[in-house]
XYZ file of C-alpha atoms in Angstrom:
524
model
C 0.000 0.000 0.000
C 1.316 3.421 -0.923
C 1.917 5.719 1.988
C -0.580 8.516 2.198
C -3.068 7.025 -0.256
C -6.767 6.948 0.560
C -6.721 3.146 0.361
C -3.920 2.822 2.902
C -5.485 5.348 5.279
C -8.885 3.664 5.051
C -7.343 0.232 5.643
C -5.268 1.504 8.569
C -8.251 3.261 10.104
C -10.546 0.251 9.787
C -7.860 -2.052 11.161
C -7.245 0.242 14.128
C -10.958 0.455 14.944
C -11.398 -3.315 14.691
C -8.254 -3.899 16.761
C -9.469 -1.629 19.556
C -12.909 -3.269 19.485
C -11.466 -6.793 19.529
C -9.014 -6.028 22.331
C -11.807 -4.510 24.419
C -14.050 -7.475 23.669
C -11.192 -9.867 24.512
C -10.640 -8.283 27.902
C -14.366 -8.454 28.567
C -14.573 -12.110 27.548
C -11.562 -13.097 29.642
C -12.851 -11.174 32.671
C -16.311 -12.714 32.303
C -14.898 -16.215 31.866
C -12.587 -15.832 34.837
C -15.411 -14.520 37.012
C -17.822 -17.294 36.024
C -15.280 -20.089 36.572
C -14.179 -18.591 39.886
C -17.832 -18.365 40.897
C -18.348 -21.992 39.949
C -15.354 -23.094 42.027
C -16.546 -20.994 44.966
C -20.083 -22.364 44.723
C -18.808 -25.951 44.677
C -16.605 -25.315 47.734
C -19.450 -23.604 49.612
C -21.852 -26.465 48.899
C -19.270 -28.942 50.191
C -18.589 -26.874 53.318
C -22.293 -26.451 54.108
C -22.937 -30.155 53.480
C -20.262 -31.108 56.023
C -21.351 -28.416 58.485
C -24.954 -29.647 58.377
C -23.808 -33.105 59.502
C -21.675 -31.929 62.443
C -24.631 -31.240 64.702
C -25.374 -34.992 64.716
C -21.909 -36.198 65.695
C -19.624 -35.805 68.662
C -16.197 -34.232 68.422
C -14.525 -37.611 68.223
C -16.767 -38.685 65.327
C -16.191 -35.664 63.091
C -13.739 -37.526 60.881
C -16.446 -40.031 59.906
C -18.945 -37.583 58.337
C -19.679 -37.685 54.648
C -17.731 -35.153 52.616
C -14.413 -35.881 54.232
C -13.727 -38.883 52.042
C -13.126 -36.975 48.800
C -10.027 -35.518 47.155
C -10.966 -31.842 47.510
C -9.426 -30.104 50.535
C -11.911 -30.064 53.465
C -11.086 -29.497 57.142
C -13.095 -29.140 60.347
C -11.244 -26.919 62.817
C -12.375 -25.928 66.301
C -11.833 -22.549 67.932
C -8.467 -23.579 69.315
C -7.098 -24.458 65.895
C -7.356 -28.223 66.476
C -8.262 -30.175 63.298
C -11.173 -32.477 64.184
C -11.494 -33.978 60.743
C -10.110 -33.613 57.228
C -9.932 -35.289 53.843
C -7.092 -37.706 53.224
C -4.681 -35.197 51.623
C -4.949 -32.969 54.697
C -5.160 -35.674 57.366
C -2.539 -35.152 60.055
C -1.733 -31.577 59.061
C -2.613 -28.274 60.622
C -5.365 -25.919 59.449
C -5.163 -24.777 55.836
C -6.688 -21.397 56.756
C -7.047 -19.192 59.792
C -9.832 -16.774 58.817
C -13.392 -16.934 60.180
C -12.181 -19.076 63.090
C -14.915 -20.212 65.486
C -14.904 -18.893 69.032
C -12.873 -20.960 71.506
C -15.047 -22.835 74.030
C -14.787 -21.883 77.726
C -12.253 -23.881 79.770
C -15.002 -24.929 82.217
C -16.884 -26.597 79.403
C -13.787 -28.563 78.460
C -13.585 -29.753 82.099
C -17.027 -31.271 81.893
C -19.217 -28.415 83.128
C -21.631 -28.528 80.207
C -24.350 -26.674 81.994
C -22.104 -23.749 82.791
C -22.933 -23.689 86.526
C -19.312 -23.916 87.675
C -19.296 -27.499 89.001
C -19.256 -30.908 87.550
C -22.273 -32.102 89.561
C -24.019 -34.202 87.019
C -26.724 -31.626 86.276
C -26.084 -32.200 82.639
C -26.845 -35.815 83.123
C -30.038 -34.846 84.884
C -30.949 -33.015 81.695
C -30.535 -36.168 79.686
C -34.189 -36.818 79.351
C -33.894 -39.539 76.745
C -31.422 -41.581 78.850
C -28.785 -42.003 76.221
C -26.047 -40.505 78.397
C -25.257 -37.531 76.147
C -27.467 -34.887 77.627
C -30.438 -33.576 75.764
C -28.623 -32.726 72.466
C -31.127 -34.315 70.144
C -33.868 -31.931 71.005
C -32.169 -28.777 69.604
C -29.975 -29.192 66.493
C -27.383 -26.489 66.038
C -28.022 -24.211 63.042
C -25.355 -23.829 60.383
C -24.177 -20.247 60.055
C -25.891 -18.697 57.070
C -22.933 -16.431 56.413
C -19.710 -17.612 54.900
C -16.347 -16.101 54.104
C -14.228 -16.801 51.067
C -10.574 -16.248 50.339
C -8.179 -17.312 47.618
C -5.306 -19.392 49.009
C -2.314 -21.040 47.410
C -1.819 -24.700 48.389
C 0.797 -27.312 47.405
C -0.416 -29.890 44.857
C 0.832 -33.085 43.252
C 0.819 -34.164 39.600
C -2.938 -34.722 39.656
C -3.648 -31.244 41.018
C -4.676 -32.599 44.429
C -3.569 -30.925 47.632
C -0.642 -32.684 49.283
C 1.835 -31.896 52.016
C 4.190 -34.690 51.052
C 7.349 -33.011 49.847
C 8.133 -35.919 47.561
C 4.788 -35.579 45.757
C 4.617 -31.803 45.660
C 5.190 -30.434 42.130
C 3.910 -26.907 42.591
C 1.270 -24.720 44.079
C -2.237 -23.834 42.884
C -4.845 -21.296 43.821
C -7.993 -22.471 45.600
C -11.152 -20.638 46.526
C -11.518 -21.599 50.223
C -14.933 -21.117 51.867
C -15.333 -21.018 55.682
C -18.678 -21.985 57.290
C -19.193 -22.093 61.056
C -21.244 -24.723 62.912
C -21.495 -26.670 66.191
C -20.866 -30.325 66.936
C -23.268 -32.422 68.980
C -21.042 -31.719 71.932
C -21.660 -28.007 71.435
C -18.134 -27.309 70.217
C -17.946 -24.343 67.800
C -16.120 -25.408 64.656
C -15.260 -23.962 61.266
C -15.525 -26.034 58.101
C -12.974 -25.072 55.434
C -13.624 -26.398 51.908
C -11.573 -25.506 48.848
C -12.333 -25.431 45.112
C -9.439 -25.498 42.664
C -9.007 -22.588 40.252
C -6.803 -24.656 37.981
C -9.583 -25.221 35.456
C -10.300 -21.500 35.413
C -6.657 -20.641 34.838
C -6.349 -23.239 32.091
C -9.487 -21.960 30.333
C -8.369 -18.334 30.565
C -4.918 -19.249 29.272
C -6.410 -21.197 26.355
C -8.755 -18.341 25.410
C -5.953 -15.793 25.729
C -3.621 -17.823 23.503
C -6.366 -18.275 20.928
C -6.983 -14.538 20.872
C -3.299 -13.717 20.579
C -3.041 -16.049 17.591
C -6.348 -15.144 15.953
C -6.288 -11.382 16.460
C -3.365 -10.627 14.084
C -4.833 -12.947 11.463
C -8.239 -11.278 11.731
C -6.677 -7.816 11.543
C -4.780 -8.803 8.407
C -8.022 -10.007 6.851
C -9.793 -6.772 7.794
C -6.945 -4.652 6.403
C -6.830 -6.645 3.168
C -10.579 -6.600 2.604
C -10.793 -2.880 3.379
C -7.932 -2.122 1.017
C -9.477 -4.167 -1.798
C -12.959 -2.704 -1.323
C -11.587 0.839 -1.167
C -9.447 0.217 -4.215
C -12.442 -0.970 -6.179
C -14.554 1.960 -4.993
C -11.850 4.490 -5.906
C -11.003 2.962 -9.275
C -13.397 5.342 -11.119
C -11.831 8.283 -9.260
C -8.421 7.240 -10.525
C -9.888 7.063 -14.044
C -11.232 10.587 -13.638
C -7.850 11.789 -12.412
C -5.979 10.229 -15.313
C -8.382 11.699 -17.866
C -8.201 15.136 -16.264
C -4.413 14.929 -16.314
C -4.526 13.989 -20.002
C -6.936 16.848 -20.755
C -4.658 19.289 -18.955
C -1.639 18.053 -20.911
C -3.404 18.119 -24.283
C -5.540 21.277 -23.686
C -8.339 19.453 -25.543
C -11.412 20.544 -23.637
C -13.726 18.485 -25.846
C -12.683 15.326 -24.016
C -14.739 14.065 -21.093
C -13.991 11.902 -18.078
C -15.574 8.433 -17.892
C -18.870 8.271 -16.006
C -19.470 5.031 -14.057
C -22.853 3.396 -14.362
C -23.473 3.526 -10.615
C -25.571 6.191 -8.940
C -23.197 6.958 -6.104
C -21.052 9.939 -5.158
C -18.327 9.002 -7.645
C -20.806 8.999 -10.526
C -22.105 12.401 -9.456
C -18.525 13.649 -9.252
C -17.875 12.451 -12.821
C -21.047 14.135 -14.124
C -20.212 17.388 -12.360
C -16.670 17.238 -13.735
C -18.004 16.787 -17.272
C -20.422 19.667 -16.784
C -17.517 21.809 -15.618
C -15.457 20.774 -18.637
C -18.373 21.597 -20.954
C -18.787 25.024 -19.360
C -15.036 25.612 -19.557
C -14.982 24.520 -23.194
C -17.823 26.905 -23.999
C -16.106 29.738 -22.152
C -12.801 29.151 -23.917
C -14.590 28.922 -27.262
C -16.398 32.192 -26.623
C -13.120 33.770 -25.598
C -11.426 32.602 -28.790
C -14.311 33.812 -30.895
C -14.302 37.108 -29.016
C -10.591 37.606 -29.648
C -10.986 36.713 -33.328
C -13.979 39.004 -33.798
C -12.309 41.816 -31.878
C -9.195 41.462 -34.003
C -11.322 41.566 -37.143
C -13.265 44.622 -35.974
C -10.089 46.437 -34.969
C -8.276 45.568 -38.145
C -10.764 47.341 -40.435
C -10.588 50.866 -38.930
C -6.862 50.554 -38.301
C -6.246 49.454 -41.894
C -8.468 52.269 -43.205
C -6.765 54.846 -41.037
C -3.328 53.625 -42.072
C -4.268 53.794 -45.757
C -5.505 57.358 -45.383
C -2.332 58.391 -43.590
C -0.106 56.772 -46.212
C -2.038 58.512 -49.002
C -1.821 61.801 -47.131
C 1.907 61.352 -46.726
C 2.338 60.883 -50.482
C -0.423 63.272 -51.608
C -1.392 65.717 -48.870
C -4.114 67.217 -51.019
C -5.974 63.860 -50.985
C -6.200 63.594 -47.160
C -9.759 62.645 -46.060
C -9.862 64.292 -42.656
C -13.513 63.452 -42.009
C -12.934 59.783 -42.843
C -9.871 59.649 -40.595
C -11.798 61.206 -37.726
C -14.681 58.770 -38.284
C -12.332 55.794 -38.230
C -10.652 57.102 -35.094
C -14.006 57.555 -33.338
C -15.073 54.086 -34.397
C -11.804 52.694 -33.073
C -12.214 54.579 -29.804
C -15.802 53.336 -29.365
C -14.803 49.752 -30.067
C -11.940 49.956 -27.570
C -14.289 51.340 -24.925
C -16.778 48.529 -25.593
C -14.069 45.906 -25.314
C -12.809 47.425 -22.060
C -16.308 47.434 -20.581
C -16.859 43.808 -21.575
C -13.541 42.847 -19.980
C -14.588 44.551 -16.744
C -17.959 42.812 -16.784
C -16.334 39.443 -17.446
C -13.997 40.077 -14.524
C -17.063 40.176 -12.248
C -17.267 43.914 -11.638
C -20.329 44.609 -9.521
C -22.356 47.807 -9.921
C -22.434 50.343 -7.118
C -25.439 50.261 -4.748
C -26.463 53.857 -5.506
C -30.131 54.745 -6.099
C -30.916 55.582 -9.732
C -34.145 56.946 -11.249
C -34.576 55.578 -14.818
C -37.100 58.299 -15.684
C -34.430 60.934 -15.044
C -31.950 58.924 -17.126
C -34.386 58.876 -20.059
C -34.843 62.645 -20.003
C -31.101 63.191 -19.642
C -30.227 60.874 -22.530
C -32.821 62.380 -24.839
C -31.610 65.886 -24.017
C -28.038 64.949 -24.919
C -28.784 63.157 -28.179
C -28.486 65.273 -31.328
C -28.595 64.318 -34.956
C -30.820 61.264 -34.566
C -32.574 60.487 -37.888
C -35.927 59.718 -36.207
C -37.840 61.491 -33.479
C -38.180 59.870 -30.061
C -41.617 59.830 -28.420
C -41.900 59.430 -24.678
C -44.981 57.733 -23.284
C -46.077 59.784 -20.339
C -46.213 59.436 -17.457
C -42.816 57.938 -16.728
C -42.699 55.881 -13.530
C -40.698 57.681 -10.863
C -39.526 54.573 -9.010
C -35.841 54.059 -8.348
C -33.487 51.132 -8.808
C -30.059 50.349 -7.408
C -26.996 50.277 -9.584
C -24.491 52.214 -11.625
C -25.938 55.287 -13.283
C -23.209 55.254 -15.920
C -23.769 51.611 -16.891
C -27.570 51.989 -16.987
C -27.199 55.103 -19.129
C -24.969 53.053 -21.432
C -27.722 50.418 -21.735
C -30.324 53.049 -22.593
C -27.985 54.679 -25.128
C -27.259 51.335 -26.847
C -30.980 50.550 -27.084
C -31.713 53.973 -28.539
C -28.850 53.639 -31.038
C -30.170 50.242 -32.136
C -33.734 51.591 -32.476
C -32.597 54.630 -34.495
C -30.628 52.316 -36.812
C -33.626 50.093 -37.620
C -36.652 52.406 -37.226
C -38.712 53.433 -40.216
C -40.109 56.674 -38.822
C -40.186 56.909 -35.019
C -38.828 55.520 -31.755
C -40.864 55.178 -28.546
C -39.618 55.045 -24.933
C -41.737 54.065 -21.923
C -41.014 53.499 -18.215
C -43.542 51.530 -16.141
C -43.614 50.042 -12.658
C -45.379 46.951 -11.355
C -44.813 43.699 -9.540
C -41.785 44.992 -7.650
C -39.908 45.732 -10.887
C -39.334 48.685 -13.156
C -39.759 48.130 -16.906
C -38.097 50.303 -19.527
C -39.217 49.736 -23.131
C -37.551 51.012 -26.314
C -39.644 50.363 -29.458
C -39.205 51.106 -33.139
C -41.439 50.760 -36.191
C -38.929 49.008 -38.404
C -38.876 45.450 -39.727
C -38.423 43.904 -36.278
C -36.314 40.931 -35.245
C -37.261 37.419 -36.419
C -38.341 35.246 -33.517
C -35.558 32.740 -34.206
C -32.944 35.514 -33.848
C -34.251 37.170 -30.664
C -31.710 35.443 -28.450
C -28.794 35.294 -30.870
C -28.709 39.071 -31.278
C -27.498 39.359 -27.679
C -24.346 37.377 -28.464
C -21.137 39.308 -28.953
C -20.211 40.478 -32.459
C -23.488 39.159 -33.844
C -25.101 41.329 -36.492
C -28.064 40.390 -38.627
C -27.522 40.432 -42.383
C -29.249 43.789 -42.829
C -26.908 45.486 -40.376
C -23.534 44.287 -41.568
C -22.492 47.371 -43.478
C -19.803 49.433 -41.860
C -21.784 52.636 -42.062
C -25.141 51.401 -40.739
C -24.155 48.520 -38.467
C -22.076 48.652 -35.347
C -19.558 46.101 -34.148
C -22.299 43.860 -32.724
C -21.423 44.605 -29.100
C -24.133 47.069 -28.081
C -26.892 44.564 -27.263
C -24.407 42.123 -25.686
C -23.151 44.869 -23.370
C -26.719 45.928 -22.557
C -27.756 42.406 -21.493
C -24.588 41.857 -19.435
C -25.156 45.115 -17.571
C -28.829 44.248 -16.979
C -27.932 40.877 -15.523
C -25.237 42.448 -13.317
C -27.983 44.664 -11.897
C -30.181 41.655 -11.091
C -32.485 42.306 -14.064
C -33.046 41.076 -17.600
C -33.152 42.313 -21.191
C -35.323 40.611 -23.783
C -36.589 41.311 -27.312
C -40.109 40.891 -28.651
C -42.395 42.289 -31.334
C -43.541 45.897 -30.880
C -47.150 47.037 -31.414
C -45.830 49.335 -34.133
C -44.537 46.303 -36.035
C -40.859 46.680 -35.231
C -38.739 45.466 -32.352
C -39.390 46.076 -28.661
C -36.536 45.747 -26.183
C -37.678 45.327 -22.567
C -35.314 46.079 -19.661
C -36.603 44.866 -16.265
C -34.865 45.915 -13.047
C -35.862 45.314 -9.388
C -37.207 48.382 -7.630
C -35.075 49.718 -4.765
C -36.459 48.884 -1.315
C -38.777 51.543 0.102
C -36.879 51.740 3.400
C -33.617 52.756 1.706
C -32.616 56.279 2.635
C -32.508 59.051 0.101
C -29.062 60.006 1.376
C -27.620 57.060 -0.519
C -28.319 58.776 -3.825
C -25.228 60.234 -5.446
C -25.198 63.930 -6.186
C -23.111 63.802 -9.349
C -25.912 63.154 -11.855
C -29.618 63.897 -12.097
C -31.498 61.135 -10.311
C -28.426 58.908 -10.466
C -25.208 57.997 -8.721
C -21.899 59.477 -9.614
C -20.590 56.085 -10.798
C -20.111 56.556 -14.499
C -18.213 53.378 -15.163
C -18.758 52.191 -18.648
C -20.117 55.495 -19.939
């Protein structure tokens, strides 16, 4: 696996998570197993101790060694309060107590001297109490209760090869842990005793060791499987991403934006990534194509006036009397206008946002009409003009209105009409002419850059094909729209829609540099 790759990080992360989970689960399993087996050993020892203790109330001190439960191999001892072993299983026979906790109380010395009634003299009163005549006092009437409480401790005892407790040094091979339970009781003689019974923890230790070894062997194998499966699954899932990367790298190297990345047939995130990438490539291809076409058209439009101006200057240099001053000035003005249009388009393409000043389109209409001279057709204003205001650049909006008026004057047959209306939270500015109009199929194409219809391609009557493109770009930058439709007069009607400025905006935000408009004259 390559360092730093998504596959390696995913595999490492999954392996780490599984490892932590398995280790935690392993500790829990081992602890549970150890607790259950220790509980089983303790329960077995307690049952044995209580079984022996229940029998002691029926036997005398000298008969303790004959009770059931002391003939097995598990360690069991009956110890009185003085530490004397009254009975034990064979492995412990003849040896001292295996434990010293929960020791029964030592009997009074007077009782050991025969004063069973506790009256201070051995006068035979106890025998008088022997109502059944068996010579042992009246012990059968009240059986001693086994103590309900018990105490447990873990002790280490010597064992032989079979795991049985032994104190024979020749047979001892080691030591094992036992759960030793202490239960107190009384013999028939009334002697307090403690029964110690032990349960070996060897089986528990063996089981825990076996489980631990199995986990230590199986855990690395399982982690390797998890890492391998995760790596393979991640590799398969990321294979389309690698295909996308390779294709994008090839596209970048070849600069061929017509190529597309492969789209997988699945409907997952990778497929959506591929589709979005292709949409981005298509948009980039269209943008680059428009840029190339723009550069080519701009070069063509610039070449004509420059070539004409150069020709006139060369002729004037050779024959000064033939200099066409008016033509040279016209070509220079045309060149200046085209350069200004190209500069404005570049600023719009760069994302220049209009200023937030308040502008009154009605005032712009009156200002533009007052400044225009030499138009071939009269301009009629439909009164009243709506007095609402919009937000934006006064200079750019004036440029839009001027371009629409220029286009209408170029195509009108006898008159041009301007109207400003308000409604629906928007302000509508219409510029209509009574010319031939725009064919419906061309009403969107005319807003493309350097597009001129066949009737407007002459140098004298047609512009460079940038006026309507600039007008729509400016309208969209102001949050509005510019569309073309048929006019009632039979010609073309261009409709500019802009959102009305909010009523709560203060009048102090209006610029003072132009009538009803801000001082921002960018693009004018």
